[in-house]
């Protein structure tokens, strides 16, 4: 009887060991799944962070582009202002010369008339640019207002510094700084395997269909132990 009890005890122990071992293997399988999932998410996080860096770089490129455009606008405003001042100076000088020309011409015509010569032709008869209305123009008739655009404060501060550096310089138009062309290369793209739309090459998830980006030659997944 004691021997039977010992055998039964061992059988019960083996049954307990088997049950615990099965549970242990299940835990090991779940642990392996969680470790694999952790590593997979870590790889995704690296891709997400890299994508974020690319987006930030693209954002800064656009900020620099806007700053450059604003600087070019200020350069052209200075060029226009200087050109208007030069034009007004030439207009005043032309008016003064025209004022001096008229009495001198009248005197010459009078002297020519005394000896039987014809009067000299009027200025506007020689050149249509010398019409009397031209010399009666006022500077205000030439003015043309440029609509002012409201820009972000960050760009306005950058433009203010640029204007201070450009102030006080007067150069011919061909010697004045010309707006610089800013060319941004488009980001590398790829086709989404689900919706076939063009997305960023490093995007882990398609922003249109929300499908996870997959390689065209994916690796075969490892076989996992069933629960």
JSON list of N, CA and C in Angstrom, two decimals, residues 87-121:
[
{"chain": "A", "resi": 87, "resn": "UNK", "atom": "N", "xyz": [14.27, 109.96, -60.53]},
{"chain": "A", "resi": 87, "resn": "UNK", "atom": "CA", "xyz": [13.36, 110.48, -61.55]},
{"chain": "A", "resi": 87, "resn": "UNK", "atom": "C", "xyz": [12.88, 111.89, -61.22]},
{"chain": "A", "resi": 88, "resn": "UNK", "atom": "N", "xyz": [12.56, 112.12, -59.94]},
{"chain": "A", "resi": 88, "resn": "UNK", "atom": "CA", "xyz": [12.09, 113.45, -59.54]},
{"chain": "A", "resi": 88, "resn": "UNK", "atom": "C", "xyz": [13.19, 114.51, -59.72]},
{"chain": "A", "resi": 89, "resn": "UNK", "atom": "N", "xyz": [14.44, 114.11, -59.44]},
{"chain": "A", "resi": 89, "resn": "UNK", "atom": "CA", "xyz": [15.55, 115.05, -59.65]},
{"chain": "A", "resi": 89, "resn": "UNK", "atom": "C", "xyz": [15.68, 115.41, -61.13]},
{"chain": "A", "resi": 90, "resn": "UNK", "atom": "N", "xyz": [15.59, 114.40, -61.99]},
{"chain": "A", "resi": 90, "resn": "UNK", "atom": "CA", "xyz": [15.68, 114.65, -63.43]},
{"chain": "A", "resi": 90, "resn": "UNK", "atom": "C", "xyz": [14.51, 115.50, -63.91]},
{"chain": "A", "resi": 91, "resn": "UNK", "atom": "N", "xyz": [13.32, 115.26, -63.34]},
{"chain": "A", "resi": 91, "resn": "UNK", "atom": "CA", "xyz": [12.16, 116.05, -63.73]},
{"chain": "A", "resi": 91, "resn": "UNK", "atom": "C", "xyz": [12.34, 117.52, -63.35]},
{"chain": "A", "resi": 92, "resn": "UNK", "atom": "N", "xyz": [12.83, 117.77, -62.14]},
{"chain": "A", "resi": 92, "resn": "UNK", "atom": "CA", "xyz": [13.05, 119.16, -61.72]},
{"chain": "A", "resi": 92, "resn": "UNK", "atom": "C", "xyz": [14.12, 119.82, -62.58]},
{"chain": "A", "resi": 93, "resn": "UNK", "atom": "N", "xyz": [15.16, 119.06, -62.91]},
{"chain": "A", "resi": 93, "resn": "UNK", "atom": "CA", "xyz": [16.21, 119.61, -63.77]},
{"chain": "A", "resi": 93, "resn": "UNK", "atom": "C", "xyz": [15.67, 119.92, -65.16]},
{"chain": "A", "resi": 94, "resn": "UNK", "atom": "N", "xyz": [14.82, 119.03, -65.70]},
{"chain": "A", "resi": 94, "resn": "UNK", "atom": "CA", "xyz": [14.23, 119.26, -67.02]},
{"chain": "A", "resi": 94, "resn": "UNK", "atom": "C", "xyz": [13.33, 120.49, -67.00]},
{"chain": "A", "resi": 95, "resn": "UNK", "atom": "N", "xyz": [12.57, 120.66, -65.91]},
{"chain": "A", "resi": 95, "resn": "UNK", "atom": "CA", "xyz": [11.71, 121.84, -65.80]},
{"chain": "A", "resi": 95, "resn": "UNK", "atom": "C", "xyz": [12.54, 123.13, -65.80]},
{"chain": "A", "resi": 96, "resn": "UNK", "atom": "N", "xyz": [13.65, 123.11, -65.06]},
{"chain": "A", "resi": 96, "resn": "UNK", "atom": "CA", "xyz": [14.50, 124.30, -64.99]},
{"chain": "A", "resi": 96, "resn": "UNK", "atom": "C", "xyz": [15.12, 124.61, -66.36]},
{"chain": "A", "resi": 97, "resn": "UNK", "atom": "N", "xyz": [15.59, 123.56, -67.04]},
{"chain": "A", "resi": 97, "resn": "UNK", "atom": "CA", "xyz": [16.17, 123.77, -68.37]},
{"chain": "A", "resi": 97, "resn": "UNK", "atom": "C", "xyz": [15.12, 124.28, -69.35]},
{"chain": "A", "resi": 98, "resn": "UNK", "atom": "N", "xyz": [13.91, 123.76, -69.24]},
{"chain": "A", "resi": 98, "resn": "UNK", "atom": "CA", "xyz": [12.83, 124.22, -70.12]},
{"chain": "A", "resi": 98, "resn": "UNK", "atom": "C", "xyz": [12.48, 125.68, -69.82]},
{"chain": "A", "resi": 99, "resn": "UNK", "atom": "N", "xyz": [12.52, 126.02, -68.54]},
{"chain": "A", "resi": 99, "resn": "UNK", "atom": "CA", "xyz": [12.25, 127.41, -68.15]},
{"chain": "A", "resi": 99, "resn": "UNK", "atom": "C", "xyz": [13.32, 128.35, -68.71]},
{"chain": "A", "resi": 100, "resn": "UNK", "atom": "N", "xyz": [14.58, 127.91, -68.71]},
{"chain": "A", "resi": 100, "resn": "UNK", "atom": "CA", "xyz": [15.66, 128.74, -69.27]},
{"chain": "A", "resi": 100, "resn": "UNK", "atom": "C", "xyz": [15.63, 128.76, -70.80]},
{"chain": "A", "resi": 101, "resn": "UNK", "atom": "N", "xyz": [15.09, 127.69, -71.38]},
{"chain": "A", "resi": 101, "resn": "UNK", "atom": "CA", "xyz": [15.10, 127.57, -72.84]},
{"chain": "A", "resi": 101, "resn": "UNK", "atom": "C", "xyz": [14.11, 128.54, -73.50]},
{"chain": "A", "resi": 102, "resn": "UNK", "atom": "N", "xyz": [12.93, 128.70, -72.89]},
{"chain": "A", "resi": 102, "resn": "UNK", "atom": "CA", "xyz": [11.87, 129.49, -73.52]},
{"chain": "A", "resi": 102, "resn": "UNK", "atom": "C", "xyz": [12.27, 130.95, -73.78]},
{"chain": "A", "resi": 103, "resn": "UNK", "atom": "N", "xyz": [12.78, 131.71, -72.80]},
{"chain": "A", "resi": 103, "resn": "UNK", "atom": "CA", "xyz": [13.15, 133.11, -73.11]},
{"chain": "A", "resi": 103, "resn": "UNK", "atom": "C", "xyz": [14.30, 133.20, -74.11]},
{"chain": "A", "resi": 104, "resn": "UNK", "atom": "N", "xyz": [15.23, 132.24, -74.04]},
{"chain": "A", "resi": 104, "resn": "UNK", "atom": "CA", "xyz": [16.35, 132.28, -74.98]},
{"chain": "A", "resi": 104, "resn": "UNK", "atom": "C", "xyz": [15.86, 132.01, -76.40]},
{"chain": "A", "resi": 105, "resn": "UNK", "atom": "N", "xyz": [14.91, 131.11, -76.55]},
{"chain": "A", "resi": 105, "resn": "UNK", "atom": "CA", "xyz": [14.36, 130.83, -77.88]},
{"chain": "A", "resi": 105, "resn": "UNK", "atom": "C", "xyz": [13.60, 132.04, -78.41]},
{"chain": "A", "resi": 106, "resn": "UNK", "atom": "N", "xyz": [12.85, 132.69, -77.53]},
{"chain": "A", "resi": 106, "resn": "UNK", "atom": "CA", "xyz": [12.12, 133.88, -77.96]},
{"chain": "A", "resi": 106, "resn": "UNK", "atom": "C", "xyz": [13.08, 134.96, -78.46]},
{"chain": "A", "resi": 107, "resn": "UNK", "atom": "N", "xyz": [14.21, 135.11, -77.76]},
{"chain": "A", "resi": 107, "resn": "UNK", "atom": "CA", "xyz": [15.20, 136.09, -78.18]},
{"chain": "A", "resi": 107, "resn": "UNK", "atom": "C", "xyz": [15.80, 135.72, -79.53]},
{"chain": "A", "resi": 108, "resn": "UNK", "atom": "N", "xyz": [16.14, 134.44, -79.70]},
{"chain": "A", "resi": 108, "resn": "UNK", "atom": "CA", "xyz": [16.71, 133.98, -80.97]},
{"chain": "A", "resi": 108, "resn": "UNK", "atom": "C", "xyz": [15.70, 134.16, -82.10]},
{"chain": "A", "resi": 109, "resn": "UNK", "atom": "N", "xyz": [14.43, 133.83, -81.85]},
{"chain": "A", "resi": 109, "resn": "UNK", "atom": "CA", "xyz": [13.41, 133.99, -82.89]},
{"chain": "A", "resi": 109, "resn": "UNK", "atom": "C", "xyz": [13.24, 135.47, -83.26]},
{"chain": "A", "resi": 110, "resn": "UNK", "atom": "N", "xyz": [13.35, 136.34, -82.24]},
{"chain": "A", "resi": 110, "resn": "UNK", "atom": "CA", "xyz": [13.22, 137.77, -82.51]},
{"chain": "A", "resi": 110, "resn": "UNK", "atom": "C", "xyz": [14.37, 138.26, -83.39]},
{"chain": "A", "resi": 111, "resn": "UNK", "atom": "N", "xyz": [15.57, 137.81, -83.08]},
{"chain": "A", "resi": 111, "resn": "UNK", "atom": "CA", "xyz": [16.73, 138.21, -83.88]},
{"chain": "A", "resi": 111, "resn": "UNK", "atom": "C", "xyz": [16.64, 137.65, -85.29]},
{"chain": "A", "resi": 112, "resn": "UNK", "atom": "N", "xyz": [16.17, 136.43, -85.41]},
{"chain": "A", "resi": 112, "resn": "UNK", "atom": "CA", "xyz": [16.02, 135.84, -86.74]},
{"chain": "A", "resi": 112, "resn": "UNK", "atom": "C", "xyz": [14.96, 136.59, -87.55]},
{"chain": "A", "resi": 113, "resn": "UNK", "atom": "N", "xyz": [13.91, 137.04, -86.84]},
{"chain": "A", "resi": 113, "resn": "UNK", "atom": "CA", "xyz": [12.86, 137.78, -87.55]},
{"chain": "A", "resi": 113, "resn": "UNK", "atom": "C", "xyz": [13.35, 139.11, -88.09]},
{"chain": "A", "resi": 114, "resn": "UNK", "atom": "N", "xyz": [14.31, 139.73, -87.40]},
{"chain": "A", "resi": 114, "resn": "UNK", "atom": "CA", "xyz": [14.82, 141.02, -87.85]},
{"chain": "A", "resi": 114, "resn": "UNK", "atom": "C", "xyz": [15.57, 140.91, -89.17]},
{"chain": "A", "resi": 115, "resn": "UNK", "atom": "N", "xyz": [16.11, 139.74, -89.44]},
{"chain": "A", "resi": 115, "resn": "UNK", "atom": "CA", "xyz": [16.86, 139.58, -90.70]},
{"chain": "A", "resi": 115, "resn": "UNK", "atom": "C", "xyz": [16.09, 138.71, -91.70]},
{"chain": "A", "resi": 116, "resn": "UNK", "atom": "N", "xyz": [14.81, 138.50, -91.40]},
{"chain": "A", "resi": 116, "resn": "UNK", "atom": "CA", "xyz": [13.95, 137.80, -92.35]},
{"chain": "A", "resi": 116, "resn": "UNK", "atom": "C", "xyz": [14.01, 136.28, -92.29]},
{"chain": "A", "resi": 117, "resn": "UNK", "atom": "N", "xyz": [14.53, 135.74, -91.22]},
{"chain": "A", "resi": 117, "resn": "UNK", "atom": "CA", "xyz": [14.57, 134.28, -91.09]},
{"chain": "A", "resi": 117, "resn": "UNK", "atom": "C", "xyz": [13.34, 133.78, -90.33]},
{"chain": "A", "resi": 118, "resn": "UNK", "atom": "N", "xyz": [12.98, 132.54, -90.60]},
{"chain": "A", "resi": 118, "resn": "UNK", "atom": "CA", "xyz": [11.84, 131.94, -89.91]},
{"chain": "A", "resi": 118, "resn": "UNK", "atom": "C", "xyz": [12.21, 131.57, -88.47]},
{"chain": "A", "resi": 119, "resn": "UNK", "atom": "N", "xyz": [11.17, 131.48, -87.67]},
{"chain": "A", "resi": 119, "resn": "UNK", "atom": "CA", "xyz": [11.39, 131.07, -86.28]},
{"chain": "A", "resi": 119, "resn": "UNK", "atom": "C", "xyz": [11.84, 129.61, -86.21]},
{"chain": "A", "resi": 120, "resn": "UNK", "atom": "N", "xyz": [12.56, 129.33, -85.18]},
{"chain": "A", "resi": 120, "resn": "UNK", "atom": "CA", "xyz": [12.94, 127.93, -84.94]},
{"chain": "A", "resi": 120, "resn": "UNK", "atom": "C", "xyz": [11.70, 127.12, -84.56]},
{"chain": "A", "resi": 121, "resn": "UNK", "atom": "N", "xyz": [11.65, 125.86, -84.93]},
{"chain": "A", "resi": 121, "resn": "UNK", "atom": "CA", "xyz": [10.49, 125.04, -84.55]},
{"chain": "A", "resi": 121, "resn": "UNK", "atom": "C", "xyz": [10.39, 124.87, -83.03]}
]
